[in-house]
Structure formats: C-alpha cells, structure tokens
Short mmCIF file of C-alpha atoms in Angstrom, two decimals:
data_model
loop_
_atom_site.label_atom_id
_atom_site.label_comp_id
_atom_site.label_asym_id
_atom_site.label_seq_id
_atom_site.Cartn_x
_atom_site.Cartn_y
_atom_site.Cartn_z
CA MET A 12 7.38 21.54 11.97
CA HIS A 13 10.08 22.12 8.93
CA ASN A 14 11.90 18.85 10.09
CA VAL A 15 9.02 16.81 10.16
CA GLN A 16 8.18 17.78 6.59
CA GLN A 17 11.78 16.87 5.09
CA LEU A 18 10.95 13.17 6.96
CA ALA A 19 7.45 12.92 5.11
CA ASP A 20 8.85 13.73 1.86
CA ALA A 21 11.69 11.75 2.10
CA GLY A 22 9.60 8.69 4.05
CA VAL A 23 7.35 8.87 0.50
CA LYS A 24 10.73 9.01 -1.98
CA GLU A 25 12.11 5.83 -0.04
CA GLY A 26 8.56 4.20 0.37
CA SER A 27 8.43 3.50 3.65
CA VAL A 28 5.69 6.72 3.79
CA ILE A 29 2.93 5.95 1.53
CA LEU A 30 0.42 9.19 1.68
CA GLN A 31 -3.17 8.07 0.61
CA ASP A 32 -7.02 9.89 0.95
CA LYS A 33 -9.38 8.97 3.84
CA ALA A 34 -11.41 6.84 1.48
CA SER A 35 -8.64 4.62 0.85
CA CYS A 36 -8.61 3.41 4.12
CA LEU A 37 -12.31 2.69 4.92
CA ALA A 38 -12.19 -0.19 2.70
CA PRO A 39 -8.71 -1.90 4.71
CA ALA A 40 -10.47 -0.66 8.00
CA ALA A 41 -13.14 -2.52 7.29
CA LEU A 42 -12.35 -5.57 6.32
CA ALA A 43 -9.65 -6.02 9.67
CA PRO A 44 -7.57 -8.91 7.81
CA ARG A 45 -5.59 -10.80 11.10
CA ALA A 46 -1.92 -11.64 11.08
CA GLY A 47 -1.35 -14.47 8.73
CA GLU A 48 -4.83 -14.43 6.68
CA THR A 49 -4.60 -13.98 3.08
CA VAL A 50 -6.63 -10.81 1.71
CA LEU A 51 -7.73 -10.92 -2.94
CA ASP A 52 -7.60 -7.22 -3.77
CA CYS A 53 -9.40 -7.37 -7.06
CA CYS A 54 -8.79 -3.70 -7.84
CA ALA A 55 -5.78 -2.76 -6.80
CA ALA A 56 -3.79 -0.45 -8.41
CA PRO A 57 -2.17 1.94 -7.59
CA GLY A 58 -1.49 0.07 -4.34
CA ASN A 59 -2.31 2.33 -1.20
CA LYS A 60 -5.85 0.35 0.01
CA THR A 61 -3.63 -3.24 -0.80
CA THR A 62 -0.32 -2.43 1.17
CA GLN A 63 -2.42 -1.19 3.86
CA LEU A 64 -3.81 -4.37 4.40
CA ALA A 65 -1.09 -6.62 4.13
CA ALA A 66 0.18 -4.35 6.58
CA LEU A 67 -2.85 -4.90 8.72
CA ALA A 68 -2.36 -8.92 8.05
CA ALA A 69 1.78 -8.79 8.57
CA PRO A 70 3.19 -10.96 9.97
CA GLY A 71 2.61 -14.42 7.77
CA GLY A 72 -0.40 -12.72 5.51
CA LEU A 73 -0.53 -12.39 2.10
CA VAL A 74 -2.37 -9.98 -0.10
CA ILE A 75 -2.76 -10.91 -3.80
CA ALA A 76 -2.97 -8.35 -6.32
CA CYS A 77 -5.25 -8.14 -9.62
CA GLU A 78 -5.18 -5.32 -11.79
CA ARG A 79 -6.84 -5.71 -15.35
CA ASP A 80 -5.25 -1.34 -16.06
CA VAL A 81 -2.34 -1.81 -17.71
CA ARG A 82 -0.89 1.64 -16.64
CA ARG A 83 -2.47 1.65 -12.97
CA ALA A 84 -0.63 -1.96 -12.71
CA GLY A 85 3.45 -0.71 -12.96
CA VAL A 86 2.49 1.61 -10.73
CA LEU A 87 1.48 -1.32 -8.21
CA ARG A 88 3.79 -2.83 -8.72
CA LYS A 89 6.20 -0.05 -8.20
CA ARG A 90 4.41 -0.42 -4.66
CA SER A 91 4.58 -4.34 -4.75
CA ALA A 92 7.91 -3.76 -4.60
CA GLN A 93 8.39 -1.07 -1.70
CA ALA A 94 6.26 -3.25 0.42
CA ALA A 95 8.44 -5.84 -0.16
CA TRP A 96 11.40 -3.73 1.47
CA LEU A 97 9.15 -3.64 4.18
CA GLY A 98 8.86 -7.48 4.75
CA LEU A 99 4.73 -6.70 4.27
CA GLY A 100 4.04 -10.08 1.73
CA LEU A 101 2.32 -8.97 -1.49
CA GLY A 102 2.03 -11.22 -4.16
#
C-alpha cells in the first residue's frame, strides 16, 4: 500500500494524476463527449472537469476552457499545460 501512495504522490507532482472530488466528476460523465468532439467549458478553473472532458474527447477532441477569475485562470493554465503534455487537447 505504501508503494501505491508513493506512485500516486509522484503522479500528482508530475501532472499525470489529477485528484478531484466526486462532484467534479459528474458533469463530464453526464455530458459524455465522444472522441473528436469540441466542448466549451465556461467555468473551467481549476481544471479538474476540463482535463476530464479532454480525456473523454480524446483522441482528436478539443476543450475550450474559459475562466474570468485571474487567479483561478493561472491554476487552469498550469493544469492545461500538464494536460497538453499528456496529449489532451485543451485550448
């Protein structure tokens, strides 16, 4: 169990694992975008739902992420960069 925790911690630090609460998982699951679709996320920060949407729309999908709060948008940009590194389409 200790090794699993270490792997999870390392994954969070490098951006390959994104932790989110159950409520954040519901909207992308309900929308259920298919591969190649484009999704507009109008309240995107901090990026948990956004990255999940991008993963669901892969390959070839695009999530257009919008956030009006400047501080939260910074967190969103960081998560988007991590998702791009993972090959997820975020714009």
